[in-house]
PDB file of C-alpha atoms and ligand atoms in Angstrom:
ATOM      1  CA  MET K   1     -20.108 -29.772  42.654  1.00 91.00           C
ATOM      2  CA  ASN K   2     -19.435 -31.212  46.082  1.00 97.00           C
ATOM      3  CA  ILE K   3     -18.171 -34.726  46.885  1.00 98.00           C
ATOM      4  CA  GLU K   4     -21.642 -36.087  47.642  1.00 97.00           C
ATOM      5  CA  ASN K   5     -23.193 -34.785  44.386  1.00 97.00           C
ATOM      6  CA  ILE K   6     -20.448 -35.955  42.081  1.00 98.00           C
ATOM      7  CA  LEU K   7     -20.307 -39.344  43.773  1.00 98.00           C
ATOM      8  CA  ASN K   8     -24.053 -39.810  43.226  1.00 98.00           C
ATOM      9  CA  GLU K   9     -23.689 -38.754  39.617  1.00 98.00           C
ATOM     10  CA  GLY K  10     -21.040 -41.448  39.124  1.00 98.00           C
ATOM     11  CA  ILE K  11     -23.086 -44.118  40.901  1.00 98.00           C
ATOM     12  CA  ASN K  12     -26.133 -43.349  38.719  1.00 98.00           C
ATOM     13  CA  ILE K  13     -24.194 -43.555  35.484  1.00 98.00           C
ATOM     14  CA  LEU K  14     -22.590 -46.898  36.429  1.00 98.00           C
ATOM     15  CA  GLN K  15     -25.923 -48.279  37.631  1.00 98.00           C
ATOM     16  CA  LYS K  16     -27.630 -47.377  34.333  1.00 98.00           C
ATOM     17  CA  ASN K  17     -24.880 -49.177  32.491  1.00 98.00           C
ATOM     18  CA  LYS K  18     -25.220 -52.322  34.628  1.00 97.00           C
ATOM     19  CA  ILE K  19     -21.771 -52.184  36.174  1.00 97.00           C
ATOM     20  CA  SER K  20     -21.895 -54.582  39.100  1.00 94.00           C
ATOM     21  CA  ASN K  21     -20.513 -52.489  42.006  1.00 97.00           C
ATOM     22  CA  PRO K  22     -21.515 -48.907  41.156  1.00 98.00           C
ATOM     23  CA  GLN K  23     -21.081 -47.477  44.648  1.00 98.00           C
ATOM     24  CA  LEU K  24     -17.720 -49.046  45.431  1.00 97.00           C
ATOM     25  CA  ASP K  25     -16.337 -48.322  41.955  1.00 98.00           C
ATOM     26  CA  SER K  26     -17.400 -44.668  42.126  1.00 98.00           C
ATOM     27  CA  GLU K  27     -15.785 -44.279  45.535  1.00 98.00           C
ATOM     28  CA  ILE K  28     -12.511 -45.770  44.332  1.00 98.00           C
ATOM     29  CA  LEU K  29     -12.482 -43.607  41.209  1.00 98.00           C
ATOM     30  CA  LEU K  30     -13.323 -40.436  43.108  1.00 98.00           C
ATOM     31  CA  SER K  31     -10.698 -41.133  45.697  1.00 98.00           C
ATOM     32  CA  SER K  32      -8.130 -41.601  42.911  1.00 97.00           C
ATOM     33  CA  SER K  33      -9.301 -38.423  41.090  1.00 97.00           C
ATOM     34  CA  ILE K  34      -8.871 -36.196  44.138  1.00 97.00           C
ATOM     35  CA  LYS K  35      -5.836 -38.105  45.484  1.00 97.00           C
ATOM     36  CA  LYS K  36      -7.404 -38.635  48.925  1.00 97.00           C
ATOM     37  CA  ASP K  37      -8.309 -41.882  50.673  1.00 96.00           C
ATOM     38  CA  LYS K  38     -11.864 -43.172  50.951  1.00 95.00           C
ATOM     39  CA  LYS K  39     -12.161 -42.000  54.539  1.00 97.00           C
ATOM     40  CA  HIS K  40     -11.768 -38.419  53.312  1.00 97.00           C
ATOM     41  CA  ILE K  41     -14.724 -38.913  50.966  1.00 96.00           C
ATOM     42  CA  PHE K  42     -16.992 -40.179  53.755  1.00 96.00           C
ATOM     43  CA  LEU K  43     -15.963 -37.480  56.212  1.00 98.00           C
ATOM     44  CA  ASN K  44     -16.233 -34.507  53.832  1.00 97.00           C
ATOM     45  CA  PRO K  45     -19.376 -34.937  51.713  1.00 97.00           C
ATOM     46  CA  LYS K  46     -19.851 -31.161  51.320  1.00 97.00           C
ATOM     47  CA  GLU K  47     -16.324 -30.383  50.159  1.00 97.00           C
ATOM     48  CA  ILE K  48     -16.361 -28.524  46.822  1.00 97.00           C
ATOM     49  CA  LEU K  49     -14.237 -30.056  44.082  1.00 97.00           C
ATOM     50  CA  SER K  50     -12.197 -28.147  41.541  1.00 97.00           C
ATOM     51  CA  LEU K  51     -13.237 -28.226  37.869  1.00 96.00           C
ATOM     52  CA  GLU K  52     -10.137 -30.272  37.097  1.00 97.00           C
ATOM     53  CA  GLN K  53     -10.983 -32.901  39.753  1.00 97.00           C
ATOM     54  CA  THR K  54     -14.530 -33.108  38.435  1.00 98.00           C
ATOM     55  CA  ARG K  55     -13.272 -33.517  34.876  1.00 98.00           C
ATOM     56  CA  ILE K  56     -10.860 -36.307  35.845  1.00 98.00           C
ATOM     57  CA  PHE K  57     -13.588 -38.170  37.755  1.00 98.00           C
ATOM     58  CA  ARG K  58     -16.146 -37.903  34.939  1.00 98.00           C
ATOM     59  CA  ASN K  59     -13.604 -39.191  32.468  1.00 98.00           C
ATOM     60  CA  LEU K  60     -12.864 -42.259  34.649  1.00 98.00           C
ATOM     61  CA  ILE K  61     -16.597 -42.933  35.083  1.00 98.00           C
ATOM     62  CA  GLU K  62     -17.045 -42.817  31.280  1.00 98.00           C
ATOM     63  CA  ARG K  63     -14.303 -45.423  30.897  1.00 98.00           C
ATOM     64  CA  ARG K  64     -15.643 -47.633  33.703  1.00 98.00           C
ATOM     65  CA  LYS K  65     -19.106 -47.402  32.115  1.00 98.00           C
ATOM     66  CA  LYS K  66     -17.612 -49.222  29.123  1.00 98.00           C
ATOM     67  CA  ASN K  67     -16.302 -51.999  31.409  1.00 98.00           C
ATOM     68  CA  GLU K  68     -12.666 -50.962  31.600  1.00 98.00           C
ATOM     69  CA  PRO K  69     -11.292 -52.643  34.755  1.00 98.00           C
ATOM     70  CA  ILE K  70     -10.777 -50.467  37.833  1.00 98.00           C
ATOM     71  CA  ALA K  71      -7.130 -51.564  38.086  1.00 98.00           C
ATOM     72  CA  TYR K  72      -6.378 -50.063  34.661  1.00 98.00           C
ATOM     73  CA  LEU K  73      -8.232 -46.856  35.532  1.00 98.00           C
ATOM     74  CA  ILE K  74      -6.251 -46.240  38.701  1.00 98.00           C
ATOM     75  CA  ASN K  75      -3.069 -47.988  37.450  1.00 98.00           C
ATOM     76  CA  LYS K  76      -2.626 -50.210  40.461  1.00 97.00           C
ATOM     77  CA  LYS K  77      -3.597 -53.563  41.925  1.00 98.00           C
ATOM     78  CA  GLU K  78      -2.871 -55.149  45.271  1.00 98.00           C
ATOM     79  CA  PHE K  79      -1.229 -58.558  45.157  1.00 98.00           C
ATOM     80  CA  TRP K  80       0.096 -60.517  48.141  1.00 98.00           C
ATOM     81  CA  LYS K  81       1.507 -57.767  50.391  1.00 98.00           C
ATOM     82  CA  ASP K  82       2.175 -54.995  47.889  1.00 98.00           C
ATOM     83  CA  GLU K  83       0.685 -52.703  45.323  1.00 98.00           C
ATOM     84  CA  PHE K  84       1.759 -53.132  41.704  1.00 98.00           C
ATOM     85  CA  PHE K  85       1.614 -50.684  38.814  1.00 98.00           C
ATOM     86  CA  VAL K  86      -0.529 -52.110  35.998  1.00 98.00           C
ATOM     87  CA  ASN K  87      -1.860 -50.932  32.668  1.00 98.00           C
ATOM     88  CA  LYS K  88      -3.460 -52.588  29.642  1.00 98.00           C
ATOM     89  CA  ASP K  89      -0.125 -54.133  28.628  1.00 98.00           C
ATOM     90  CA  VAL K  90      -0.188 -56.643  31.497  1.00 98.00           C
ATOM     91  CA  LEU K  91      -2.733 -59.006  32.990  1.00 98.00           C
ATOM     92  CA  ILE K  92      -4.232 -57.710  36.238  1.00 98.00           C
ATOM     93  CA  PRO K  93      -2.845 -59.819  39.121  1.00 98.00           C
ATOM     94  CA  ARG K  94      -5.499 -62.282  40.400  1.00 97.00           C
ATOM     95  CA  PRO K  95      -5.910 -63.303  44.051  1.00 97.00           C
ATOM     96  CA  ASP K  96      -5.785 -66.969  42.979  1.00 97.00           C
ATOM     97  CA  THR K  97      -2.266 -66.461  41.651  1.00 98.00           C
ATOM     98  CA  GLU K  98      -1.117 -65.705  45.202  1.00 98.00           C
ATOM     99  CA  LEU K  99      -1.243 -69.498  45.629  1.00 97.00           C
ATOM    100  CA  ILE K 100       2.070 -69.709  43.774  1.00 98.00           C
ATOM    101  CA  VAL K 101       3.720 -67.279  46.207  1.00 98.00           C
ATOM    102  CA  GLU K 102       2.227 -69.095  49.194  1.00 97.00           C
ATOM    103  CA  GLN K 103       3.499 -72.469  47.988  1.00 97.00           C
ATOM    104  CA  VAL K 104       7.039 -71.220  47.344  1.00 98.00           C
ATOM    105  CA  LEU K 105       7.170 -69.741  50.847  1.00 98.00           C
ATOM    106  CA  LYS K 106       5.977 -73.033  52.308  1.00 97.00           C
ATOM    107  CA  ILE K 107       8.702 -74.999  50.548  1.00 97.00           C
ATOM    108  CA  TYR K 108      11.682 -72.704  51.237  1.00 96.00           C
ATOM    109  CA  SER K 109      12.667 -71.133  54.549  1.00 94.00           C
ATOM    110  CA  LYS K 110      13.791 -67.497  54.990  1.00 94.00           C
ATOM    111  CA  ASP K 111      17.532 -68.116  55.024  1.00 93.00           C
ATOM    112  CA  MET K 112      17.790 -70.108  51.781  1.00 94.00           C
ATOM    113  CA  ARG K 113      19.829 -68.692  48.935  1.00 95.00           C
ATOM    114  CA  LEU K 114      18.275 -69.659  45.615  1.00 97.00           C
ATOM    115  CA  GLN K 115      17.828 -68.635  41.997  1.00 98.00           C
ATOM    116  CA  ALA K 116      14.244 -68.252  40.794  1.00 98.00           C
ATOM    117  CA  LEU K 117      12.938 -67.841  37.251  1.00 98.00           C
ATOM    118  CA  ASP K 118       9.489 -66.497  36.339  1.00 98.00           C
ATOM    119  CA  ILE K 119       8.354 -67.354  32.812  1.00 98.00           C
ATOM    120  CA  GLY K 120       5.829 -64.820  31.478  1.00 98.00           C
ATOM    121  CA  THR K 121       6.342 -62.404  34.323  1.00 98.00           C
ATOM    122  CA  GLY K 122       3.822 -59.701  33.254  1.00 98.00           C
ATOM    123  CA  SER K 123       3.705 -57.063  35.996  1.00 98.00           C
ATOM    124  CA  GLY K 124       6.340 -59.059  37.905  1.00 98.00           C
ATOM    125  CA  CYS K 125       3.923 -59.579  40.777  1.00 98.00           C
ATOM    126  CA  ILE K 126       4.725 -63.264  41.461  1.00 98.00           C
ATOM    127  CA  LEU K 127       8.514 -63.009  41.327  1.00 98.00           C
ATOM    128  CA  LEU K 128       8.752 -59.698  43.181  1.00 98.00           C
ATOM    129  CA  SER K 129       6.435 -60.883  45.964  1.00 98.00           C
ATOM    130  CA  ILE K 130       8.616 -63.979  46.424  1.00 98.00           C
ATOM    131  CA  LEU K 131      11.845 -61.945  46.474  1.00 98.00           C
ATOM    132  CA  LYS K 132      10.446 -59.583  49.070  1.00 98.00           C
ATOM    133  CA  GLU K 133       9.647 -62.480  51.366  1.00 98.00           C
ATOM    134  CA  ARG K 134      12.935 -64.301  50.808  1.00 98.00           C
ATOM    135  CA  PRO K 135      15.877 -61.871  51.178  1.00 97.00           C
ATOM    136  CA  ASN K 136      18.506 -64.279  49.826  1.00 97.00           C
ATOM    137  CA  PHE K 137      16.671 -65.249  46.651  1.00 98.00           C
ATOM    138  CA  TYR K 138      17.793 -63.898  43.296  1.00 98.00           C
ATOM    139  CA  GLY K 139      15.235 -63.590  40.524  1.00 98.00           C
ATOM    140  CA  THR K 140      15.010 -63.545  36.752  1.00 98.00           C
ATOM    141  CA  GLY K 141      11.805 -62.667  34.946  1.00 98.00           C
ATOM    142  CA  ILE K 142      11.201 -63.051  31.222  1.00 98.00           C
ATOM    143  CA  ASP K 143       8.300 -62.034  29.036  1.00 98.00           C
ATOM    144  CA  ILE K 144       7.558 -62.056  25.344  1.00 98.00           C
ATOM    145  CA  SER K 145       6.023 -58.599  25.692  1.00 98.00           C
ATOM    146  CA  LYS K 146       8.541 -55.742  25.684  1.00 98.00           C
ATOM    147  CA  LYS K 147       6.048 -53.412  27.349  1.00 98.00           C
ATOM    148  CA  SER K 148       5.510 -55.843  30.198  1.00 98.00           C
ATOM    149  CA  ILE K 149       9.251 -55.820  30.909  1.00 98.00           C
ATOM    150  CA  ASN K 150       9.185 -52.046  31.367  1.00 98.00           C
ATOM    151  CA  ILE K 151       6.362 -52.485  33.858  1.00 98.00           C
ATOM    152  CA  SER K 152       8.008 -55.292  35.832  1.00 98.00           C
ATOM    153  CA  LYS K 153      11.229 -53.230  36.042  1.00 98.00           C
ATOM    154  CA  PHE K 154       9.247 -50.258  37.281  1.00 98.00           C
ATOM    155  CA  ASN K 155       7.602 -52.414  39.956  1.00 98.00           C
ATOM    156  CA  ALA K 156      11.007 -53.791  40.996  1.00 98.00           C
ATOM    157  CA  LYS K 157      12.254 -50.217  41.487  1.00 98.00           C
ATOM    158  CA  GLN K 158       9.199 -49.279  43.529  1.00 98.00           C
ATOM    159  CA  LEU K 159       9.795 -52.261  45.802  1.00 98.00           C
ATOM    160  CA  ASN K 160      13.555 -51.669  46.065  1.00 98.00           C
ATOM    161  CA  LEU K 161      14.385 -55.023  44.536  1.00 98.00           C
ATOM    162  CA  MET K 162      16.473 -53.917  41.549  1.00 98.00           C
ATOM    163  CA  ASN K 163      19.679 -55.348  43.047  1.00 98.00           C
ATOM    164  CA  ARG K 164      18.270 -58.897  43.213  1.00 98.00           C
ATOM    165  CA  VAL K 165      16.241 -59.160  40.035  1.00 98.00           C
ATOM    166  CA  LYS K 166      16.808 -59.101  36.275  1.00 98.00           C
ATOM    167  CA  PHE K 167      14.127 -58.848  33.639  1.00 98.00           C
ATOM    168  CA  PHE K 168      14.626 -59.862  30.019  1.00 97.00           C
ATOM    169  CA  HIS K 169      12.459 -59.313  26.981  1.00 98.00           C
ATOM    170  CA  SER K 170      12.585 -62.846  25.613  1.00 97.00           C
ATOM    171  CA  SER K 171      10.463 -65.726  24.530  1.00 97.00           C
ATOM    172  CA  VAL K 172      11.059 -68.863  26.568  1.00 97.00           C
ATOM    173  CA  ASP K 173      12.004 -70.563  23.289  1.00 94.00           C
ATOM    174  CA  ASN K 174      15.323 -68.838  22.994  1.00 90.00           C
ATOM    175  CA  PHE K 175      16.107 -68.064  26.609  1.00 94.00           C
ATOM    176  CA  ARG K 176      19.194 -70.024  27.623  1.00 89.00           C
ATOM    177  CA  ILE K 177      20.644 -68.090  30.525  1.00 89.00           C
ATOM    178  CA  GLY K 178      21.260 -69.939  33.753  1.00 82.00           C
ATOM    179  CA  LYS K 179      19.934 -72.897  35.700  1.00 94.00           C
ATOM    180  CA  TYR K 180      17.336 -72.323  38.361  1.00 98.00           C
ATOM    181  CA  ASP K 181      16.388 -73.833  41.705  1.00 98.00           C
ATOM    182  CA  ILE K 182      12.791 -72.700  41.280  1.00 98.00           C
ATOM    183  CA  ILE K 183      10.719 -71.931  38.228  1.00 98.00           C
ATOM    184  CA  VAL K 184       7.307 -70.283  38.537  1.00 98.00           C
ATOM    185  CA  SER K 185       4.890 -69.497  35.741  1.00 98.00           C
ATOM    186  CA  ASN K 186       1.345 -68.333  35.132  1.00 98.00           C
ATOM    187  CA  PRO K 187       1.228 -68.871  31.377  1.00 98.00           C
ATOM    188  CA  PRO K 188      -1.731 -68.019  29.127  1.00 98.00           C
ATOM    189  CA  TYR K 189      -3.987 -71.062  29.356  1.00 98.00           C
ATOM    190  CA  ILE K 190      -7.460 -70.167  28.113  1.00 98.00           C
ATOM    191  CA  GLU K 191      -8.628 -72.149  25.114  1.00 97.00           C
ATOM    192  CA  LEU K 192      -9.551 -70.254  21.974  1.00 95.00           C
ATOM    193  CA  LEU K 193     -13.276 -71.016  22.112  1.00 94.00           C
ATOM    194  CA  SER K 194     -13.624 -69.865  25.739  1.00 96.00           C
ATOM    195  CA  ILE K 195     -11.884 -66.535  25.243  1.00 95.00           C
ATOM    196  CA  LYS K 196     -14.942 -64.772  23.909  1.00 92.00           C
ATOM    197  CA  TYR K 197     -17.040 -65.918  26.876  1.00 96.00           C
ATOM    198  CA  LEU K 198     -14.774 -64.208  29.409  1.00 96.00           C
ATOM    199  CA  GLU K 199     -16.314 -61.261  31.266  1.00 95.00           C
ATOM    200  CA  LYS K 200     -16.401 -58.072  29.191  1.00 96.00           C
ATOM    201  CA  ASP K 201     -13.943 -56.420  31.567  1.00 97.00           C
ATOM    202  CA  VAL K 202     -11.432 -59.145  30.754  1.00 97.00           C
ATOM    203  CA  PHE K 203     -12.227 -59.813  27.087  1.00 97.00           C
ATOM    204  CA  ASN K 204     -12.324 -56.189  25.956  1.00 97.00           C
ATOM    205  CA  PHE K 205      -9.357 -54.885  27.910  1.00 98.00           C
ATOM    206  CA  GLU K 206      -6.824 -57.443  29.125  1.00 98.00           C
ATOM    207  CA  PRO K 207      -4.032 -58.517  26.752  1.00 97.00           C
ATOM    208  CA  LYS K 208      -4.967 -61.573  24.697  1.00 96.00           C
ATOM    209  CA  LEU K 209      -1.280 -62.444  24.618  1.00 96.00           C
ATOM    210  CA  ALA K 210      -1.446 -63.081  28.366  1.00 97.00           C
ATOM    211  CA  LEU K 211      -4.674 -65.119  28.202  1.00 97.00           C
ATOM    212  CA  SER K 212      -4.751 -67.188  25.056  1.00 97.00           C
ATOM    213  CA  GLY K 213      -3.457 -70.740  25.304  1.00 97.00           C
ATOM    214  CA  GLY K 214      -4.151 -71.503  21.643  1.00 97.00           C
ATOM    215  CA  LEU K 215      -6.721 -73.836  20.178  1.00 96.00           C
ATOM    216  CA  ASP K 216      -6.740 -76.383  23.027  1.00 97.00           C
ATOM    217  CA  GLY K 217      -5.496 -74.081  25.822  1.00 97.00           C
ATOM    218  CA  PHE K 218      -2.290 -76.092  26.257  1.00 98.00           C
ATOM    219  CA  LEU K 219      -0.098 -74.461  23.610  1.00 97.00           C
ATOM    220  CA  LYS K 220       1.845 -72.212  26.010  1.00 98.00           C
ATOM    221  CA  ILE K 221       1.724 -74.569  29.006  1.00 98.00           C
ATOM    222  CA  ARG K 222       3.313 -77.296  26.905  1.00 98.00           C
ATOM    223  CA  LYS K 223       6.036 -74.941  25.722  1.00 98.00           C
ATOM    224  CA  VAL K 224       6.749 -73.649  29.227  1.00 98.00           C
ATOM    225  CA  ILE K 225       7.028 -77.172  30.657  1.00 98.00           C
ATOM    226  CA  ASN K 226       9.240 -78.295  27.806  1.00 97.00           C
ATOM    227  CA  ARG K 227      11.632 -75.353  28.248  1.00 97.00           C
ATOM    228  CA  ALA K 228      11.513 -75.442  32.058  1.00 98.00           C
ATOM    229  CA  ARG K 229      12.928 -78.926  31.811  1.00 96.00           C
ATOM    230  CA  ASN K 230      16.190 -77.461  30.439  1.00 96.00           C
ATOM    231  CA  LEU K 231      16.292 -74.383  32.639  1.00 97.00           C
ATOM    232  CA  ILE K 232      15.776 -76.093  35.992  1.00 98.00           C
ATOM    233  CA  LYS K 233      18.352 -77.780  38.216  1.00 97.00           C
ATOM    234  CA  LYS K 234      17.935 -81.405  39.249  1.00 97.00           C
ATOM    235  CA  ASN K 235      15.569 -81.522  42.268  1.00 97.00           C
ATOM    236  CA  GLY K 236      14.442 -77.988  41.429  1.00 98.00           C
ATOM    237  CA  LYS K 237      10.811 -77.106  42.044  1.00 98.00           C
ATOM    238  CA  PHE K 238       8.445 -76.016  39.272  1.00 98.00           C
ATOM    239  CA  ILE K 239       5.245 -74.248  40.323  1.00 98.00           C
ATOM    240  CA  LEU K 240       2.723 -73.679  37.581  1.00 98.00           C
ATOM    241  CA  GLU K 241      -0.711 -72.058  37.439  1.00 98.00           C
ATOM    242  CA  ILE K 242      -3.256 -73.934  35.307  1.00 98.00           C
ATOM    243  CA  GLY K 243      -6.892 -73.677  34.237  1.00 97.00           C
ATOM    244  CA  PHE K 244      -9.621 -75.354  36.324  1.00 96.00           C
ATOM    245  CA  ASN K 245      -9.978 -78.280  33.878  1.00 96.00           C
ATOM    246  CA  GLN K 246      -6.329 -78.855  32.972  1.00 98.00           C
ATOM    247  CA  LYS K 247      -4.957 -80.833  35.927  1.00 98.00           C
ATOM    248  CA  ASN K 248      -4.860 -84.336  34.501  1.00 98.00           C
ATOM    249  CA  LYS K 249      -3.420 -83.405  31.156  1.00 98.00           C
ATOM    250  CA  VAL K 250      -0.784 -81.129  32.701  1.00 98.00           C
ATOM    251  CA  LYS K 251       0.232 -83.887  35.139  1.00 98.00           C
ATOM    252  CA  LYS K 252       0.702 -86.192  32.178  1.00 98.00           C
ATOM    253  CA  ILE K 253       2.808 -83.649  30.259  1.00 98.00           C
ATOM    254  CA  LEU K 254       4.939 -82.978  33.349  1.00 98.00           C
ATOM    255  CA  LYS K 255       5.642 -86.681  33.801  1.00 98.00           C
ATOM    256  CA  GLU K 256       6.557 -87.065  30.140  1.00 98.00           C
ATOM    257  CA  GLU K 257       9.002 -84.181  30.473  1.00 97.00           C
ATOM    258  CA  GLY K 258      10.820 -85.672  33.469  1.00 96.00           C
ATOM    259  CA  PHE K 259       9.070 -84.071  36.422  1.00 98.00           C
ATOM    260  CA  TYR K 260       7.692 -85.774  39.523  1.00 98.00           C
ATOM    261  CA  VAL K 261       4.265 -84.337  40.359  1.00 98.00           C
ATOM    262  CA  ASN K 262       4.129 -83.444  44.069  1.00 98.00           C
ATOM    263  CA  LYS K 263       0.605 -82.076  44.317  1.00 97.00           C
ATOM    264  CA  ALA K 264      -2.174 -79.996  42.832  1.00 98.00           C
ATOM    265  CA  ILE K 265      -3.627 -77.140  44.862  1.00 97.00           C
ATOM    266  CA  LYS K 266      -7.153 -75.738  44.678  1.00 97.00           C
ATOM    267  CA  ASP K 267      -7.961 -72.021  44.560  1.00 96.00           C
ATOM    268  CA  TYR K 268     -10.489 -70.050  46.638  1.00 91.00           C
ATOM    269  CA  GLY K 269     -13.277 -71.194  44.303  1.00 94.00           C
ATOM    270  CA  ASN K 270     -12.309 -74.844  44.900  1.00 97.00           C
ATOM    271  CA  ASN K 271     -10.913 -75.241  41.370  1.00 97.00           C
ATOM    272  CA  ASP K 272      -7.583 -76.892  40.564  1.00 97.00           C
ATOM    273  CA  ARG K 273      -5.271 -73.942  40.003  1.00 98.00           C
ATOM    274  CA  CYS K 274      -1.668 -74.759  40.760  1.00 98.00           C
ATOM    275  CA  ILE K 275       0.619 -77.759  40.270  1.00 98.00           C
ATOM    276  CA  ILE K 276       3.860 -78.323  42.141  1.00 98.00           C
ATOM    277  CA  SER K 277       6.433 -80.638  40.604  1.00 98.00           C
ATOM    278  CA  THR K 278      10.092 -81.548  41.034  1.00 98.00           C
ATOM    279  CA  LYS K 279      12.691 -82.128  38.332  1.00 98.00           C
ATOM    280  CA  ILE K 280      14.065 -85.671  38.605  1.00 95.00           C
TER     281      ILE K 280
HETATM  282  N1  LIG Q 301      -6.984 -66.542  35.547  1.00 52.82           N
HETATM  283  C1  LIG Q 301      -7.063 -65.747  34.366  1.00 52.82           C
HETATM  284  C2  LIG Q 301      -8.520 -65.555  33.990  1.00 52.82           C
HETATM  285  O1  LIG Q 301      -9.286 -66.479  34.066  1.00 52.82           O
HETATM  286  C3  LIG Q 301      -6.306 -66.397  33.237  1.00 52.82           C
HETATM  287  C4  LIG Q 301      -4.866 -66.277  33.416  1.00 52.82           C
HETATM  288  C5  LIG Q 301      -4.081 -67.041  32.421  1.00 52.82           C
HETATM  289  O2  LIG Q 301      -4.475 -67.384  31.289  1.00 52.82           O
HETATM  290  N2  LIG Q 301      -2.928 -67.330  32.837  1.00 52.82           N
HETATM  291  O3  LIG Q 301      -8.920 -64.474  33.633  1.00 52.82           O
END
């Protein structure tokens, strides 16, 4: 089999199974299977592949056919300015979540020396992206999932940030270490009834633990705000990702818990996605 033939085979299989970007997905999966960039695929359509390369590619196509997300198949996802290792134990970083990084960078200049906490750190993408941009920040990430902590530590090593970051396997309920200048969080916020209407890629493969916000969607948000109140310094900034329909209620909870609401930011789809508040 040469590159052109196997690529067409992959595209046909994905098309038949109604996967939305059959061509692009096949290219990405082939490029990962033969460990060459996409340019190599376009420039060498007649190159003959080894049996092993063909086997790896066909296996990935079979998994993609069943809606497994590309990021889990190739074990990586770009976020902000870096590439992060991901697998089914962590949520795949979303472009909209880059809003949190952007806002933190807007608030604090390069030379500031601060302590940041990330509640529900997952792959570590938010905290690690912030630390890379702010060389004097120190970070702590916590997550209720033990497996996610192994992944965030791995990503910290890859990005050479191990000397400025600590990750703990802990629920926010019993985490009592330190006081922070900044707290960031992208907690699970999808309400129970909406979970089953998520895209198949998300519903069948991404960890429910990272998505489910309980019956009303606010279970984890409420907990995170309530605990952030004790973990943040006075005048510290709290930057939280929320669901598109949660702004008003979250503002109310923040006020009740002693935060001043600075602003809500919209994502690329023009939905409310991020709330910035200050501890008073
Ligand atoms: N933005 C994610 C999604 O809609 C949800 C992330 C979350 O619950 N924190 O798939």
